[in-house]
Structures are given as structure tokens and as C-alpha cells.
Amino acid sequence: MFDSEFMRLAFAAGAIVGLLAPAVGFFLVQRRLSLIGDGIGHIAFAGVALGYLIGVSPVLTALIASVAGAVLIEVLRARRPEAADQALALVFYTGIAAGVVLVSSAGALNANLFAFLFGSILTVTGGDLALVAVLGVAGLALIALLYRAFAAVALDEESARVSGVPVGLLNVLLAGLAGVTIAASMRVVGILLIAALMVLPVTAASRIAWSLRSALLLAMAIGVGSVCLGLTLSYYGDLAPGGAIVLVAAAAFALAAAGSAAFARARTG
Amino acid sequence: MPLVVQLRGVAYAYPGGPPVLRDVDLAVEAGEFVAIAGPNGGGKTTLLRVALGLERPTHGAALLFGEPAQHATRRSRIGYLAQRARLGVEAPVTVRELVSAGLVARRGVLARPTAEDRARVEDAIARVDLTAQASRMVSRLSGGQQQRAFVAKALAARPELLVLDEPTAGVDVDAQESLARLLGELHRDLGVTILLVSHEFGAVESLVDRLVLVRGSIVFDGSPGALPPTWHDPSHVHV
């Protein structure tokens, strides 16, 4: 499997995404914003379509659109927390509609678009890997630097705000990170599935973790494991890699949930 | 004594809604233990949120440590326990991790914890009698223990002002009395200014310096002993 350069590139890019996506998703899940990745993905789709239309790298336009869309969702949510779901819906449907209109205008309803929607990790180039590596390392470094601050906001946002933690700025930063993650992960699992890689490893880890820190580290381990096992199954089983990766992550959640329930029964029974 | 919290002629109405507070004047000196009570919907929590700068008053001014509340710069001096409904205890967080989160504002978002920080965390945990549960997940504690964990979080940064919004909601009588004793100790031993919002203030009645009853405006502000007998259940104040 690793004799082929395309598989080595796929595993390298996938491993970075497998670490970054759950690390960012961890704080979104704790703040009950699990669906925000889907919304950003829809905006990213519009960004890809815009890139095709104006003849600019779709990855670049998707990155700009993702970050801008993520920040917009956060600004709308902060202004009216009680209508946060409406803000998500506004962005979701506007993004997908804009994408459909732009992509049809560009005449780009073809296999290239399919690759962005569902991933094309097996076509990752050295340049793609370099971009994913830069975005991934920067994202992980920011999370490492601000872990305690992000955790304080996720655990008790209002208390953090009262005591002077710059909650607004941290929330915008996290939203921007989510946008970067979506853009970096498009080639690995695709726009339509990336949210799953941000959420499923986190929910699996939360079932078996014994602390907040262990939950984050386990989520990242499950993310990387899902990518590696998913790619392996895809290679030998001739399966769609993006879908295989997400199904492995879903299986990890099912195993963790079953294991946690069995352990709880054994303890009380 | 310097004033910690000041409200001058404060009025507040939620956007598009009727007035919740009218012409509220309140001054809390450093070191006071003030209970804010009143019927549900009377404006107790709104008064607190305006005082903390979480809401902008429609009229009047709110000051925190002498500065406009919405732009106060010394917020790291405040320990705050929000209403139970706002807390996310489902996260896989230990007591120690939760309490450590209370230090972020005081030491800065980029600072790494020091040995002194870790000692403060253990001290706060010990003060609420949760040392044996420090490594346990908050979600596995009883309701009363969870509240004490959040109180420890509010205490970790050694605040000058401790603000608690309905801290006894949903916990049993024993836990309420335990919390009341803890607050009394904090007030006596550390001289912390305490603002406590509750519609069940019976457990702390003997501990507070001052009782403020709110029903759209302040209808009583004085010693609990001076409360008219007919008003003695402040959750059912009729004016």
C-alpha cells in the first residue's frame, strides 16, 4: 500500500486532518455547536463554485469563504443567542443555494466538483499536502496555545465573560479555525462529510474519557485512527475513501457508547 | 468603604418587552453580604445582569468597582456563578479542571499555570470540601456537589466580589444549608463582598448583612430583621 506515492500523500494529509478536525470540533461540541461544521461546509461549497467561476484556485476561495462564513455565523449567534439555530439555517441554505447558482454559471457540474463534495484524498499532490500541513500545524498550535481559554469559555461562557475573559474574540478565533479546518479537510473527506470528522471522534471520546484533557487527546487519536483505518479499508476494498473514513469514525462511536454502557451496567449491577 | 456595585436610577426592558426594572438605586460596599430576593419574574436576575454589565440599562447607570459596568476593566476580581440552567455540566470535565478554568481571567489567556495557581485550585477545592472528589468528573457528582464545584471555580481566583445567581435551585435542603455555611465562612474569613440572588433565602437569612427585595423596583432594602412580618416570605412579596 505504501509503495505508491499517492497513498503516502493520502495518509500524510489524512493524518493531519485526523488530528485537526476533532481538536477544533472538540470545543464546538462542548458549546453545543456540533452542526456548525455543516453550515461552514455549505459556505465552502459556494467558495469552490466561485473559484471555478472566476478562474481562481477553488481551494483558496473556499478557504476565504469558509473563514468568512464561520465568523458570520459566530457574529449572528453572539447578537441573538436565542436564535442561533436560525443563524445556522440562514448560512446553510444561502451557502448551498449560492453554490448551486455559481457552479451552474461556471458550467462546472463535473467530476471536479464531486471531488470537493465527497473528497478525493487519493489525488492529493505534494502542493496540497504542503497547504494542509501549514494550515494544520498552525491550527493545532493555536489550540495548544489557547486550550485553557477555549475550555473556560466552553465550560461556562457567561462566567468567563463576567470575569473578563475575551469571550467574543475567542469565539471568533474558534469560528475562524473551524473555517480553516473545513477548507483544509475538503480534499480528505469532502465538504459534505467533514463535519462528521469534527464531531464523531469527539462524541466517541466523551463516552470513555476520564477528564477534559483526555477527551481531547482521545478524540484526536480516534480521528487519526479513523483516517488510517478508513484509507486502508478503502485501498483494499475499493471503497470511497471519504465515506469509509467517516463510517470508521461512526463505528468508533458505536463501540465507545456500547463499551461505556456495558461498563456502567457492570458497575451498578 | 469603597463601593463595589452601584446602580443609579436604572431602568431596563428587554427589546420589545415591558419594563422589568424601574428606577433602581442600589449601592453595595466592599465586604457586604447582600441577598437579593423577590418573586419569580420580579427582576432579580435582570438587576444582577445589569450590575455585572451583561445587559445595558435602558436608563440610568451601572458601575462596577467605580467604572461603567459594561466597560469595567477589573473584572478578574469577580467570581460569578450563573443560574444552574446555564451551566454545561455534561462535558467530561473533572472538578480540578473545572476549578482551574476559574483562573484563566486572572492569569491571562496565554499564561501557563504555575505552582501557585495549582495551590490556589487545591485551596478552593478544599474550601468547598471536595478534595476527595477533585479527580472525579463533575457530571458524576450530586447536585449539591456540582454546585460546590462551581462555587470553587468562582473562588479560585480569590475574588473580591462573589456573585451567585440562584445557587440553591434544584438542590436539597441539606445542600442549601451547607452552601449557606460556606458562604458565611467566606464572608467572615476572607471579607469577600457577596451578592446572592435567590427566592429561597431562608438558609442565609441569619448570615446576610442586608436584604434587598425586588419586584420591578426595590421594595425593601435593609436588615433582614427589619423586614415586615407580612413580607417574611420574600418569594411571595405583595406590594
Coordinates of C-alpha atoms in Angstrom, one line a residue:
Chain A
M1 CA 0.0 0.0 0.0
F2 CA 2.7 2.4 0.9
D3 CA 4.8 1.7 -2.2
S4 CA 2.5 4.1 -4.0
E5 CA 3.3 7.8 -3.6
F6 CA -0.4 8.7 -3.8
M7 CA -1.1 6.5 -0.8
R8 CA 1.8 8.1 1.2
L9 CA 0.5 11.5 0.4
A10 CA -3.1 10.5 1.2
F11 CA -2.0 9.1 4.6
A12 CA 0.1 12.2 5.4
A13 CA -2.7 14.6 4.6
G14 CA -5.3 12.5 6.2
A15 CA -3.3 12.2 9.4
I16 CA -3.0 16.0 9.7
V17 CA -6.8 16.4 9.1
G18 CA -7.5 13.5 11.5
L19 CA -5.8 15.4 14.3
L20 CA -7.0 18.9 13.4
A21 CA -10.7 18.3 12.8
P22 CA -11.6 16.6 16.1
A23 CA -9.3 19.1 18.0
V24 CA -11.4 22.0 16.7
G25 CA -14.7 20.1 16.8
F26 CA -14.0 19.3 20.5
F27 CA -14.7 22.9 21.6
L28 CA -17.7 23.2 19.2
V29 CA -19.3 20.1 20.6
Q30 CA -18.8 21.3 24.2
R31 CA -20.5 24.5 23.2
R32 CA -23.4 22.6 21.6
L33 CA -22.4 23.8 18.1
S34 CA -22.0 20.4 16.5
L35 CA -23.8 21.4 13.4
I36 CA -21.8 24.4 12.6
G37 CA -19.3 22.4 10.6
D38 CA -22.1 21.5 8.2
G39 CA -23.0 25.2 7.8
I40 CA -19.4 26.1 7.1
G41 CA -19.2 23.3 4.6
H42 CA -22.1 24.7 2.7
I43 CA -20.4 28.1 2.5
A44 CA -17.2 26.4 1.4
F45 CA -19.1 24.8 -1.4
A46 CA -20.1 28.3 -2.5
G47 CA -16.5 29.3 -2.3
V48 CA -15.4 26.4 -4.5
A49 CA -18.0 27.3 -7.1
L50 CA -16.9 31.0 -7.0
G51 CA -13.3 29.8 -7.7
Y52 CA -14.4 27.9 -10.7
L53 CA -16.4 30.9 -11.9
I54 CA -13.7 33.5 -11.7
G55 CA -10.8 31.2 -12.5
V56 CA -9.1 31.3 -9.1
S57 CA -7.9 28.3 -7.1
P58 CA -11.1 26.8 -5.7
V59 CA -9.2 25.8 -2.5
L60 CA -8.2 29.4 -1.9
T61 CA -11.7 30.8 -2.5
A62 CA -13.1 28.0 -0.3
L63 CA -10.7 28.9 2.4
I64 CA -11.7 32.6 2.3
A65 CA -15.4 31.7 2.1
S66 CA -15.2 29.2 5.0
V67 CA -13.5 31.6 7.3
A68 CA -15.8 34.5 6.5
G69 CA -18.8 32.3 6.8
A70 CA -17.7 30.8 10.1
V71 CA -17.1 34.3 11.5
L72 CA -20.5 35.5 10.2
I73 CA -22.3 32.6 12.0
E74 CA -20.5 33.5 15.2
V75 CA -21.4 37.2 14.9
L76 CA -25.0 36.4 14.3
R77 CA -25.1 33.8 17.1
A78 CA -23.5 36.3 19.6
R79 CA -26.0 39.0 18.8
R80 CA -29.0 36.8 19.3
P81 CA -28.1 33.6 21.1
E82 CA -31.7 32.5 21.4
A83 CA -31.9 32.4 17.6
A84 CA -28.6 30.7 16.9
D85 CA -30.3 27.9 15.0
Q86 CA -31.8 30.4 12.7
A87 CA -28.4 31.9 12.0
L88 CA -27.1 28.5 11.1
A89 CA -30.1 27.9 8.8
L90 CA -29.6 31.2 7.1
V91 CA -25.9 30.4 6.4
F92 CA -26.6 26.7 5.5
Y93 CA -29.2 27.4 2.8
T94 CA -27.7 30.6 1.5
G95 CA -24.4 28.9 1.1
I96 CA -25.7 25.8 -0.8
A97 CA -28.0 27.9 -2.9
A98 CA -25.2 30.3 -3.9
G99 CA -23.0 27.3 -4.6
V100 CA -25.6 25.7 -7.0
V101 CA -26.1 29.0 -8.8
L102 CA -22.4 29.8 -9.1
V103 CA -21.4 26.3 -10.2
S104 CA -24.1 26.2 -12.9
S105 CA -23.0 29.6 -14.1
A106 CA -19.4 28.3 -14.3
G107 CA -20.5 25.2 -16.1
A108 CA -18.5 23.2 -13.6
L109 CA -21.0 20.5 -12.7
N110 CA -18.5 17.7 -13.3
A111 CA -16.2 15.3 -11.5
N112 CA -14.0 18.1 -10.1
L113 CA -16.9 19.3 -8.1
F114 CA -17.7 15.8 -7.0
A115 CA -14.2 15.6 -5.6
F116 CA -14.7 18.6 -3.4
L117 CA -18.1 17.5 -2.2
F118 CA -17.1 13.9 -1.3
G119 CA -13.3 14.2 -1.1
S120 CA -10.5 13.0 -3.3
I121 CA -7.7 12.1 -0.9
L122 CA -6.2 9.7 -3.4
T123 CA -5.4 12.7 -5.7
V124 CA -3.7 14.8 -3.1
T125 CA -0.5 16.3 -4.5
G126 CA 2.7 17.5 -2.8
G127 CA 1.4 21.0 -3.0
D128 CA -1.9 20.0 -1.5
L129 CA 0.0 18.3 1.4
A130 CA 2.1 21.4 2.0
L131 CA -1.1 23.6 2.3
V132 CA -2.8 21.1 4.6
A133 CA 0.4 20.8 6.7
V134 CA 0.7 24.6 7.1
L135 CA -2.9 25.1 8.0
G136 CA -2.9 22.0 10.2
V137 CA 0.2 22.9 12.2
A138 CA -1.0 26.5 12.6
G139 CA -4.4 25.4 13.8
L140 CA -3.0 22.8 16.2
A141 CA -0.5 25.3 17.6
L142 CA -3.3 27.9 18.2
I143 CA -5.3 25.3 20.0
A144 CA -2.4 24.3 22.1
L145 CA -1.7 27.9 23.0
L146 CA -5.3 28.8 23.8
Y147 CA -6.6 25.4 25.1
R148 CA -7.3 26.7 28.7
A149 CA -9.1 29.8 27.4
F150 CA -11.2 27.8 24.9
A151 CA -12.0 25.3 27.7
A152 CA -13.0 28.1 30.1
V153 CA -15.5 29.5 27.5
A154 CA -16.8 26.1 26.6
L155 CA -17.5 25.1 30.2
D156 CA -19.1 28.3 31.3
E157 CA -19.3 31.2 28.8
E158 CA -21.2 33.7 30.9
S159 CA -19.0 33.3 33.9
A160 CA -15.9 33.7 31.7
R161 CA -17.4 36.9 30.2
V162 CA -18.2 38.3 33.6
S163 CA -14.6 37.7 34.9
G164 CA -13.1 39.4 31.9
V165 CA -12.0 36.6 29.6
P166 CA -12.2 38.0 26.0
V167 CA -15.0 35.6 25.1
G168 CA -16.1 37.4 21.9
L169 CA -12.5 37.3 20.4
L170 CA -12.0 33.7 21.4
N171 CA -15.3 32.7 19.8
V172 CA -14.4 34.4 16.6
L173 CA -11.0 32.8 16.6
L174 CA -12.6 29.4 17.1
A175 CA -15.0 30.1 14.3
G176 CA -12.1 31.0 12.0
L177 CA -10.3 27.8 13.0
A178 CA -13.4 25.9 12.1
G179 CA -13.4 27.6 8.7
V180 CA -9.7 26.8 8.1
T181 CA -10.3 23.2 9.1
I182 CA -13.1 22.8 6.6
A183 CA -11.0 24.2 3.8
A184 CA -8.0 22.1 4.7
S185 CA -10.1 18.9 5.0
M186 CA -12.1 19.2 1.8
R187 CA -9.8 17.0 -0.2
V188 CA -9.7 14.3 2.5
V189 CA -13.3 13.6 3.3
G190 CA -15.1 16.3 1.2
I191 CA -17.3 19.2 2.1
L192 CA -20.4 17.1 2.9
L193 CA -18.6 14.8 5.3
I194 CA -16.0 16.9 7.1
A195 CA -18.4 17.9 9.9
A196 CA -18.6 14.2 10.7
L197 CA -14.9 14.1 11.3
M198 CA -15.2 17.1 13.6
V199 CA -17.9 15.6 15.7
L200 CA -17.9 11.8 15.7
P201 CA -14.4 11.3 17.2
V202 CA -15.3 13.8 19.9
T203 CA -18.6 12.1 20.9
A204 CA -16.8 8.8 20.9
A205 CA -14.0 10.1 23.1
S206 CA -16.5 11.7 25.5
R207 CA -18.0 8.3 26.2
I208 CA -14.8 6.8 27.5
A209 CA -12.7 9.8 28.7
W210 CA -11.9 10.4 32.4
S211 CA -11.2 14.1 32.1
L212 CA -11.5 17.0 29.6
R213 CA -7.8 16.8 28.5
S214 CA -8.1 13.0 28.0
A215 CA -11.3 13.6 26.0
L216 CA -9.4 15.9 23.6
L217 CA -6.4 13.6 23.2
L218 CA -8.6 10.6 22.7
A219 CA -10.7 12.4 20.1
M220 CA -7.6 13.3 18.1
A221 CA -6.4 9.7 18.4
I222 CA -9.8 8.4 17.2
G223 CA -9.7 10.9 14.4
V224 CA -6.3 9.8 13.1
G225 CA -7.2 6.2 13.6
S226 CA -10.4 6.6 11.6
V227 CA -8.4 8.2 8.8
C228 CA -5.8 5.5 8.7
L229 CA -8.2 2.5 9.0
G230 CA -10.6 4.1 6.6
L231 CA -7.9 4.6 4.0
T232 CA -6.7 1.1 4.4
L233 CA -10.2 -0.3 4.0
S234 CA -10.7 1.9 1.0
Y235 CA -7.5 0.7 -0.6
Y236 CA -8.1 -3.0 -0.2
G237 CA -11.9 -2.9 -0.5
D238 CA -12.0 -0.4 -3.4
L239 CA -14.3 1.8 -1.4
A240 CA -14.9 5.6 -1.5
P241 CA -12.2 6.8 1.0
G242 CA -14.1 9.8 2.4
G243 CA -17.1 7.7 3.2
A244 CA -15.0 4.8 4.6
I245 CA -13.2 7.2 7.0
V246 CA -16.5 8.6 8.3
L247 CA -18.0 5.1 8.7
V248 CA -15.0 4.0 10.8
A249 CA -15.4 7.1 13.0
A250 CA -19.1 6.2 13.4
A251 CA -18.2 2.7 14.3
A252 CA -15.7 4.0 16.9
F253 CA -18.6 6.0 18.4
A254 CA -20.8 2.9 18.5
L255 CA -18.1 0.8 20.1
A256 CA -17.4 3.5 22.7
A257 CA -21.0 4.0 23.5
A258 CA -21.6 0.2 23.9
G259 CA -18.5 -0.2 25.9
S260 CA -19.4 2.7 28.2
A261 CA -22.9 1.4 28.7
A262 CA -21.6 -2.1 29.5
F263 CA -19.1 -0.7 32.0
A264 CA -21.8 1.4 33.7
R265 CA -24.1 -1.7 33.9
A266 CA -21.2 -3.8 35.4
R267 CA -20.5 -1.1 38.0
T268 CA -24.1 -0.8 39.1
G269 CA -25.1 -4.4 38.6
Chain B
M1 CA -15.9 51.6 52.5
P2 CA -15.5 51.8 48.7
L3 CA -18.5 50.9 46.6
V4 CA -18.2 47.7 44.6
V5 CA -21.6 47.8 42.8
Q6 CA -23.7 50.9 42.1
L7 CA -26.9 51.3 40.3
R8 CA -28.3 54.8 39.8
G9 CA -31.8 55.3 38.5
V10 CA -31.6 52.1 36.5
A11 CA -34.4 51.0 34.3
Y12 CA -34.4 48.0 32.0
A13 CA -36.8 46.5 29.4
Y14 CA -36.0 43.6 27.2
P15 CA -36.2 44.5 23.5
G16 CA -39.9 44.9 22.5
G17 CA -41.0 43.9 26.0
P18 CA -42.5 45.6 29.1
P19 CA -40.2 47.2 31.7
V20 CA -38.6 44.7 34.0
L21 CA -36.8 47.2 36.3
R22 CA -37.9 50.8 37.1
D23 CA -35.8 53.5 38.9
V24 CA -33.5 51.1 40.8
D25 CA -30.9 52.7 43.1
L26 CA -28.5 50.3 44.8
A27 CA -25.1 50.7 46.4
V28 CA -23.1 47.8 47.7
E29 CA -20.0 48.5 49.8
A30 CA -16.9 46.3 49.9
G31 CA -17.3 43.5 52.4
E32 CA -21.1 43.4 52.5
F33 CA -23.1 40.2 52.2
V34 CA -26.3 41.2 50.3
A35 CA -29.2 38.9 49.5
I36 CA -31.4 39.9 46.6
A37 CA -34.8 38.2 46.8
G38 CA -38.2 38.5 45.3
P39 CA -40.9 36.7 43.3
N40 CA -40.2 34.9 40.1
G41 CA -40.2 37.5 37.3
G42 CA -39.6 40.3 39.7
G43 CA -36.3 41.4 38.0
K44 CA -33.8 39.9 40.4
T45 CA -31.6 38.2 37.8
T46 CA -32.0 41.2 35.4
L47 CA -30.8 43.5 38.2
L48 CA -27.8 41.3 38.6
R49 CA -27.0 41.1 34.9
V50 CA -27.2 44.9 34.6
A51 CA -25.0 45.3 37.6
L52 CA -22.4 43.0 36.0
G53 CA -22.5 44.7 32.7
L54 CA -24.1 41.8 30.9
E55 CA -27.1 44.0 30.0
R56 CA -27.1 47.7 29.2
P57 CA -29.7 49.6 31.2
T58 CA -32.4 51.4 29.3
H59 CA -31.9 54.3 31.6
G60 CA -29.6 55.2 34.4
A61 CA -26.1 54.0 35.1
A62 CA -24.5 50.8 36.5
L63 CA -21.0 51.0 38.0
L64 CA -18.6 48.1 38.9
F65 CA -15.7 49.0 41.1
G66 CA -16.3 52.6 40.2
E67 CA -16.2 52.1 36.4
P68 CA -19.1 51.8 33.9
A69 CA -20.2 48.1 34.2
Q70 CA -20.2 47.4 30.5
H71 CA -16.6 48.6 30.2
A72 CA -15.2 47.6 33.6
T73 CA -11.5 46.7 33.5
R74 CA -11.2 44.9 36.8
R75 CA -13.4 42.0 36.0
S76 CA -10.9 39.5 37.1
R77 CA -11.8 40.5 40.7
I78 CA -15.3 38.9 40.2
G79 CA -16.2 35.3 40.8
Y80 CA -19.6 34.5 39.2
L81 CA -21.9 31.5 39.5
A82 CA -24.7 31.7 36.9
Q83 CA -28.1 30.2 37.2
R84 CA -27.9 26.4 37.1
A85 CA -29.7 26.2 33.8
R86 CA -26.9 27.9 32.0
L87 CA -24.2 25.5 33.2
G88 CA -22.8 22.8 30.9
V89 CA -22.0 20.0 33.4
E90 CA -22.3 17.3 30.7
A91 CA -18.8 17.9 29.5
P92 CA -16.3 15.2 30.5
V93 CA -14.5 17.6 33.0
T94 CA -13.1 16.8 36.4
V95 CA -13.6 19.0 39.4
R96 CA -10.0 20.1 39.3
E97 CA -10.2 21.0 35.6
L98 CA -13.4 23.0 36.2
V99 CA -12.0 24.9 39.1
S100 CA -8.7 25.6 37.1
A101 CA -10.9 27.3 34.5
G102 CA -11.7 29.9 37.0
L103 CA -8.1 31.2 36.9
V104 CA -8.0 32.0 33.2
A105 CA -9.1 35.6 33.5
R106 CA -6.8 36.4 36.4
R107 CA -3.6 35.0 34.9
G108 CA -4.3 35.7 31.2
V109 CA -5.4 33.6 28.3
L110 CA -1.8 32.8 27.2
A111 CA -0.3 32.1 30.6
R112 CA 0.8 28.6 31.7
P113 CA -0.4 27.6 35.2
T114 CA 2.2 28.0 37.9
A115 CA 2.7 26.1 41.2
E116 CA 0.9 29.0 42.9
D117 CA -2.0 28.6 40.5
R118 CA -2.2 24.8 41.3
A119 CA -2.1 25.6 45.0
R120 CA -5.0 28.1 44.6
V121 CA -7.0 25.5 42.8
E122 CA -6.4 22.9 45.6
D123 CA -7.2 25.5 48.2
A124 CA -10.5 26.4 46.5
I125 CA -11.4 22.7 46.2
A126 CA -10.6 22.2 49.9
R127 CA -12.7 25.2 51.0
V128 CA -15.8 23.6 49.4
D129 CA -14.9 20.2 50.9
L130 CA -14.5 18.4 47.6
T131 CA -10.8 17.3 47.9
A132 CA -11.8 13.7 47.8
Q133 CA -13.7 14.3 44.6
A134 CA -11.1 16.5 42.9
S135 CA -10.3 13.9 40.2
R136 CA -13.9 12.8 39.6
M137 CA -16.0 14.1 36.7
V138 CA -18.4 16.8 37.7
S139 CA -21.2 15.0 35.8
R140 CA -20.9 12.1 38.3
L141 CA -21.4 14.3 41.4
S142 CA -24.6 15.0 43.2
G143 CA -26.5 18.3 42.5
G144 CA -25.2 19.8 45.7
Q145 CA -21.6 18.7 45.0
Q146 CA -21.8 20.1 41.5
Q147 CA -22.9 23.5 42.9
R148 CA -20.0 23.4 45.3
A149 CA -17.6 22.7 42.4
F150 CA -18.9 25.7 40.6
V151 CA -18.5 27.8 43.8
A152 CA -14.9 26.6 44.0
K153 CA -14.4 27.7 40.4
A154 CA -15.7 31.2 41.3
L155 CA -13.3 31.2 44.3
A156 CA -10.2 30.0 42.5
A157 CA -9.0 33.5 41.5
R158 CA -9.7 34.8 45.1
P159 CA -12.3 37.3 44.0
E160 CA -13.2 40.5 45.8
L161 CA -16.8 40.2 44.6
L162 CA -18.6 36.9 44.6
V163 CA -21.9 36.9 42.7
L164 CA -24.2 33.9 42.9
D165 CA -27.5 33.7 40.9
E166 CA -29.9 31.1 42.4
P167 CA -27.2 28.8 43.7
T168 CA -29.6 26.6 45.6
A169 CA -32.0 26.0 42.7
G170 CA -32.6 22.3 42.3
V171 CA -30.6 21.2 45.3
D172 CA -31.9 19.7 48.5
V173 CA -32.3 21.4 51.9
D174 CA -29.1 19.9 53.3
A175 CA -27.1 21.2 50.3
Q176 CA -28.7 24.6 50.7
E177 CA -27.7 24.8 54.3
S178 CA -24.2 23.5 53.5
L179 CA -23.8 26.2 50.9
A180 CA -25.1 28.9 53.3
R181 CA -22.5 27.8 55.9
L182 CA -19.8 28.0 53.2
L183 CA -20.8 31.5 52.2
G184 CA -20.9 32.6 55.8
E185 CA -17.3 31.3 56.2
L186 CA -16.1 33.1 53.1
H187 CA -17.6 36.3 54.2
R188 CA -16.2 36.0 57.7
D189 CA -12.8 34.7 56.9
L190 CA -12.0 36.4 53.6
G191 CA -14.1 39.6 53.8
V192 CA -15.5 38.8 50.3
T193 CA -18.3 41.0 49.1
I194 CA -21.2 38.7 48.3
L195 CA -24.2 39.3 46.1
L196 CA -26.7 36.4 46.4
V197 CA -29.8 36.2 44.3
S198 CA -32.3 33.7 45.5
H199 CA -36.0 33.3 46.0
E200 CA -35.2 30.8 48.8
F201 CA -33.0 32.8 51.1
G202 CA -34.1 31.3 54.4
A203 CA -30.8 29.4 54.9
V204 CA -28.8 32.6 54.6
E205 CA -31.1 35.0 56.3
S206 CA -29.1 34.9 59.5
L207 CA -25.8 35.5 57.6
V208 CA -26.6 38.4 55.3
D209 CA -25.9 42.0 56.3
R210 CA -28.7 43.3 54.1
L211 CA -31.7 42.1 52.2
V212 CA -32.9 43.7 49.0
L213 CA -36.4 42.8 47.8
V214 CA -37.0 43.4 44.1
R215 CA -40.4 43.4 42.4
G216 CA -39.8 45.6 39.3
S217 CA -38.2 48.1 41.7
I218 CA -36.6 47.8 45.1
V219 CA -39.4 47.5 47.6
F220 CA -37.2 46.8 50.6
D221 CA -33.6 47.4 51.4
G222 CA -32.4 46.8 54.9
S223 CA -31.6 44.4 57.6
P224 CA -33.5 41.1 57.4
G225 CA -34.7 41.7 61.0
A226 CA -36.4 44.9 59.8
L227 CA -38.5 43.0 57.2
P228 CA -42.2 43.5 58.0
P229 CA -43.6 40.1 59.2
T230 CA -46.2 40.1 56.4
W231 CA -43.4 40.1 53.9
H232 CA -41.3 37.4 55.6
D233 CA -41.6 35.0 52.6
P234 CA -39.9 37.2 50.1
S235 CA -40.7 34.9 47.2
H236 CA -44.3 36.0 47.7
V237 CA -43.9 39.7 48.2
H238 CA -47.1 41.6 47.6
V239 CA -46.8 45.3 47.3

